[in-house]
Amino acid sequence: MKNLFTIISLAILFGTSATFAQDKIYKKSGEVLETKVIEIGTSEIRYKAFANLNGPNYVVNKQDVIKIIYENGKVETFENVAKEIAIETQKRAQNVYAEILGQGLLFSVNYDTRFSNKRTGLGGRVGFGGIGGGGESFITVPVSLNYLLGDGKNLFEIGLGATYASLATNDDFLFGDGGSTVLGTMAFMYRLQPIKSGFSFRGGITPFFSSEVFVPYYVGFSLGYTF
């Protein structure tokens, strides 16, 4: 009888310990997920299934979650997250960034904005670039329209524009003995743009063309700040 009582007591103890070792995610749908929470991001919660801690990571949107009860008993609620995310996504996204190559051709500093109170959709950029030395100078003014596709912070950018370029040199395949020209430009780029504000990144293919030349495999990269 004593041994049976001991076994039952240990089973209850271990069962209770296992229960409190879980992080429970309560969803608005009524589902309760038994998990080990790994990371809580701006709009997502990453976790592992408690029944398979060596398995893959899973993701749930914060706006679909009511609360999390952690293994130590702490409670974190997310009732206002959907409202906060909605407010942020209704703000007009603006960016300032430095671009290497790309539609600025060599190096440029740019301002980019959406034309409506959205984080995506139709917008445009304007910039200025310049480099010189050894009696030569190269100045560019890139201007373009672009459209952002996607949700969250991972977006795809499609752009079409023109870049004024002025070069003072003795010989160049675009400018001859120097002068200025206007080049047509395109952009097909991945853009990492924070939902709220923070550092941003762009990278992709930026073909340019004129009446005399077409360069399809030109590339561009930029680092900047979203606000």
Short mmCIF file of C-alpha atoms in Angstrom, two decimals:
data_model
loop_
_atom_site.label_atom_id
_atom_site.label_comp_id
_atom_site.label_asym_id
_atom_site.label_seq_id
_atom_site.Cartn_x
_atom_site.Cartn_y
_atom_site.Cartn_z
CA MET A 1 0.00 0.00 0.00
CA LYS A 2 2.83 2.38 0.90
CA ASN A 3 4.56 1.64 -2.43
CA LEU A 4 1.34 2.26 -4.34
CA PHE A 5 0.87 5.60 -2.54
CA THR A 6 4.47 6.57 -3.40
CA ILE A 7 3.98 5.73 -7.10
CA ILE A 8 0.75 7.74 -7.27
CA SER A 9 2.41 10.72 -5.55
CA LEU A 10 5.35 10.67 -7.97
CA ALA A 11 3.03 10.42 -10.96
CA ILE A 12 1.08 13.47 -9.75
CA LEU A 13 4.32 15.36 -9.09
CA PHE A 14 5.78 14.68 -12.53
CA GLY A 15 2.47 15.37 -14.20
CA THR A 16 2.18 18.71 -12.46
CA SER A 17 5.78 19.58 -13.34
CA ALA A 18 5.19 18.73 -16.99
CA THR A 19 2.07 20.87 -17.05
CA PHE A 20 3.82 23.94 -15.67
CA ALA A 21 6.88 23.41 -17.93
CA GLN A 22 4.73 24.33 -20.92
CA ASP A 23 4.09 27.75 -22.40
CA LYS A 24 0.40 27.80 -23.30
CA ILE A 25 -0.69 30.02 -26.20
CA TYR A 26 -4.41 30.88 -26.11
CA LYS A 27 -5.75 31.78 -29.57
CA LYS A 28 -8.87 33.81 -30.33
CA SER A 29 -10.30 30.77 -32.09
CA GLY A 30 -10.39 28.95 -28.72
CA GLU A 31 -7.45 26.70 -29.53
CA VAL A 32 -4.78 26.29 -26.84
CA LEU A 33 -1.28 25.45 -28.03
CA GLU A 34 1.10 23.64 -25.69
CA THR A 35 4.47 25.05 -26.67
CA LYS A 36 7.91 26.29 -25.80
CA VAL A 37 7.98 29.94 -26.92
CA ILE A 38 11.20 30.84 -28.72
CA GLU A 39 10.73 34.43 -29.84
CA ILE A 40 8.09 37.14 -29.80
CA GLY A 41 8.58 39.48 -32.74
CA THR A 42 6.80 42.60 -33.96
CA SER A 43 3.91 40.71 -35.52
CA GLU A 44 4.67 37.01 -34.99
CA ILE A 45 5.33 34.49 -32.22
CA ARG A 46 7.78 31.64 -32.91
CA TYR A 47 7.49 28.44 -30.90
CA LYS A 48 8.14 24.72 -30.78
CA ALA A 49 5.45 22.14 -30.09
CA PHE A 50 5.92 20.96 -26.52
CA ALA A 51 5.39 17.35 -27.59
CA ASN A 52 8.30 17.65 -30.04
CA LEU A 53 10.89 20.13 -28.76
CA ASN A 54 13.47 18.84 -31.25
CA GLY A 55 11.09 19.42 -34.15
CA PRO A 56 10.60 22.43 -36.43
CA ASN A 57 9.74 25.98 -35.41
CA TYR A 58 6.17 27.18 -35.86
CA VAL A 59 4.77 30.69 -36.28
CA VAL A 60 1.48 32.25 -35.17
CA ASN A 61 0.37 35.84 -35.77
CA LYS A 62 0.21 37.93 -32.60
CA GLN A 63 -3.12 39.39 -33.67
CA ASP A 64 -4.60 35.86 -33.50
CA VAL A 65 -3.45 35.38 -29.89
CA ILE A 66 -5.24 36.44 -26.70
CA LYS A 67 -2.54 35.57 -24.18
CA ILE A 68 0.41 33.35 -23.28
CA ILE A 69 0.76 31.67 -19.90
CA TYR A 70 4.44 30.86 -19.43
CA GLU A 71 5.84 27.90 -17.51
CA ASN A 72 6.63 30.13 -14.53
CA GLY A 73 3.02 31.33 -14.35
CA LYS A 74 3.62 34.73 -15.94
CA VAL A 75 0.79 35.91 -18.21
CA GLU A 76 1.33 38.09 -21.30
CA THR A 77 -1.73 39.44 -23.12
CA PHE A 78 -2.02 40.57 -26.75
CA GLU A 79 -5.51 42.04 -26.88
CA ASN A 80 -4.30 45.39 -28.28
CA VAL A 81 -1.81 43.97 -30.78
CA ALA A 82 -4.25 43.80 -33.71
CA LYS A 83 -5.21 47.45 -33.17
CA GLU A 84 -1.55 48.52 -32.94
CA ILE A 85 -0.61 46.61 -36.10
CA ALA A 86 -3.59 48.11 -37.96
CA ILE A 87 -2.51 51.62 -36.94
CA GLU A 88 1.05 51.00 -38.10
CA THR A 89 0.02 49.51 -41.44
CA GLN A 90 -2.13 52.59 -42.12
CA LYS A 91 0.87 54.89 -41.79
CA ARG A 92 2.65 56.09 -44.93
CA ALA A 93 6.03 54.38 -45.16
CA GLN A 94 8.99 56.67 -45.81
CA ASN A 95 12.61 55.65 -46.30
CA VAL A 96 15.99 57.30 -46.58
CA TYR A 97 18.82 55.13 -47.86
CA ALA A 98 22.24 55.03 -49.48
CA GLU A 99 22.40 52.95 -52.64
CA ILE A 100 25.40 51.31 -54.28
CA LEU A 101 25.01 50.84 -58.06
CA GLY A 102 21.28 50.39 -58.78
CA GLN A 103 19.20 53.14 -60.37
CA GLY A 104 21.67 55.70 -59.06
CA LEU A 105 24.30 53.96 -61.26
CA LEU A 106 27.27 54.23 -58.86
CA PHE A 107 26.46 55.73 -55.46
CA SER A 108 23.46 57.81 -54.42
CA VAL A 109 21.50 59.02 -51.40
CA ASN A 110 17.73 58.70 -51.77
CA TYR A 111 14.33 59.51 -50.29
CA ASP A 112 11.48 57.04 -50.90
CA THR A 113 7.82 57.37 -49.93
CA ARG A 114 4.40 55.81 -50.54
CA PHE A 115 1.76 58.03 -52.13
CA SER A 116 -0.99 56.95 -49.70
CA ASN A 117 -1.26 56.03 -46.03
CA LYS A 118 0.05 52.51 -46.56
CA ARG A 119 3.25 50.57 -46.00
CA THR A 120 2.99 49.12 -49.53
CA GLY A 121 1.51 50.07 -52.89
CA LEU A 122 2.47 52.88 -55.26
CA GLY A 123 5.29 55.24 -54.37
CA GLY A 124 8.41 56.89 -55.67
CA ARG A 125 12.02 57.78 -54.99
CA VAL A 126 14.32 60.65 -55.80
CA GLY A 127 18.02 60.84 -55.11
CA PHE A 128 21.36 62.46 -55.80
CA GLY A 129 24.71 60.87 -56.46
CA GLY A 130 28.18 62.10 -57.18
CA ILE A 131 31.74 60.89 -57.43
CA GLY A 132 34.89 62.51 -58.72
CA GLY A 133 38.65 62.61 -58.77
CA GLY A 134 41.60 63.04 -61.12
CA GLY A 135 39.88 65.75 -63.11
CA GLU A 136 36.81 63.58 -63.76
CA SER A 137 33.38 63.82 -62.19
CA PHE A 138 30.16 61.85 -62.39
CA ILE A 139 26.83 63.19 -61.12
CA THR A 140 23.48 61.39 -61.16
CA VAL A 141 19.91 62.27 -60.23
CA PRO A 142 17.72 59.13 -60.11
CA VAL A 143 13.93 59.53 -60.16
CA SER A 144 11.47 56.63 -60.38
CA LEU A 145 8.06 55.26 -59.56
CA ASN A 146 7.84 51.94 -57.73
CA TYR A 147 5.26 49.53 -56.41
CA LEU A 148 5.67 47.39 -53.28
CA LEU A 149 4.03 43.97 -53.13
CA GLY A 150 3.66 41.74 -50.07
CA ASP A 151 2.72 41.77 -46.40
CA GLY A 152 4.70 42.36 -43.23
CA LYS A 153 8.32 43.34 -43.55
CA ASN A 154 9.33 41.18 -46.54
CA LEU A 155 8.34 42.94 -49.77
CA PHE A 156 9.02 42.85 -53.51
CA GLU A 157 9.68 46.11 -55.35
CA ILE A 158 9.01 46.80 -59.03
CA GLY A 159 10.26 50.14 -60.32
CA LEU A 160 10.52 52.18 -63.52
CA GLY A 161 12.26 55.50 -63.81
CA ALA A 162 14.89 57.73 -65.35
CA THR A 163 18.31 58.86 -64.19
CA TYR A 164 19.98 62.06 -65.31
CA ALA A 165 23.72 61.49 -65.54
CA SER A 166 26.51 63.97 -66.22
CA LEU A 167 30.07 62.86 -66.82
CA ALA A 168 33.23 64.90 -67.33
CA THR A 169 35.84 62.59 -68.91
CA ASN A 170 37.84 62.04 -72.04
CA ASP A 171 36.27 58.79 -73.25
CA ASP A 172 33.23 56.74 -72.27
CA PHE A 173 30.95 54.34 -74.16
CA LEU A 174 27.81 56.16 -72.96
CA PHE A 175 28.97 59.77 -73.00
CA GLY A 176 31.73 59.89 -75.62
CA ASP A 177 34.02 62.76 -74.63
CA GLY A 178 31.80 63.75 -71.74
CA GLY A 179 28.46 65.46 -71.36
CA SER A 180 25.10 64.41 -70.01
CA THR A 181 22.37 61.93 -70.82
CA VAL A 182 19.16 60.48 -69.45
CA LEU A 183 18.98 56.72 -68.92
CA GLY A 184 15.87 54.66 -68.45
CA THR A 185 16.01 52.44 -65.36
CA MET A 186 14.09 49.48 -63.93
CA ALA A 187 14.12 47.75 -60.55
CA PHE A 188 13.19 44.21 -59.50
CA MET A 189 14.22 44.04 -55.86
CA TYR A 190 13.69 42.38 -52.53
CA ARG A 191 12.98 44.96 -49.83
CA LEU A 192 13.20 44.39 -46.08
CA GLN A 193 11.06 47.18 -44.62
CA PRO A 194 10.12 47.16 -40.90
CA ILE A 195 6.42 47.33 -40.06
CA LYS A 196 7.04 50.23 -37.67
CA SER A 197 10.44 51.88 -38.03
CA GLY A 198 14.02 50.69 -38.18
CA PHE A 199 16.83 49.77 -40.53
CA SER A 200 15.87 48.69 -44.05
CA PHE A 201 17.58 46.80 -46.87
CA ARG A 202 17.08 46.52 -50.63
CA GLY A 203 18.80 44.28 -53.14
CA GLY A 204 18.14 43.03 -56.64
CA ILE A 205 18.42 43.56 -60.39
CA THR A 206 18.28 47.11 -61.81
CA PRO A 207 18.59 47.12 -65.63
CA PHE A 208 19.22 50.42 -67.42
CA PHE A 209 18.96 51.45 -71.04
CA SER A 210 19.27 54.26 -73.56
CA SER A 211 18.89 54.60 -77.31
CA GLU A 212 22.38 53.17 -77.71
CA VAL A 213 22.77 50.53 -75.00
CA PHE A 214 20.82 48.08 -72.85
CA VAL A 215 22.37 46.58 -69.68
CA PRO A 216 19.98 43.90 -68.35
CA TYR A 217 22.04 42.45 -65.51
CA TYR A 218 22.97 45.51 -63.51
CA VAL A 219 22.46 45.12 -59.75
CA GLY A 220 21.85 47.40 -56.79
CA PHE A 221 21.98 47.30 -53.00
CA SER A 222 20.94 49.80 -50.37
CA LEU A 223 20.89 50.28 -46.61
CA GLY A 224 18.70 52.85 -44.94
CA TYR A 225 16.08 53.69 -42.32
CA THR A 226 12.29 53.36 -42.45
CA PHE A 227 10.02 55.77 -40.55
#
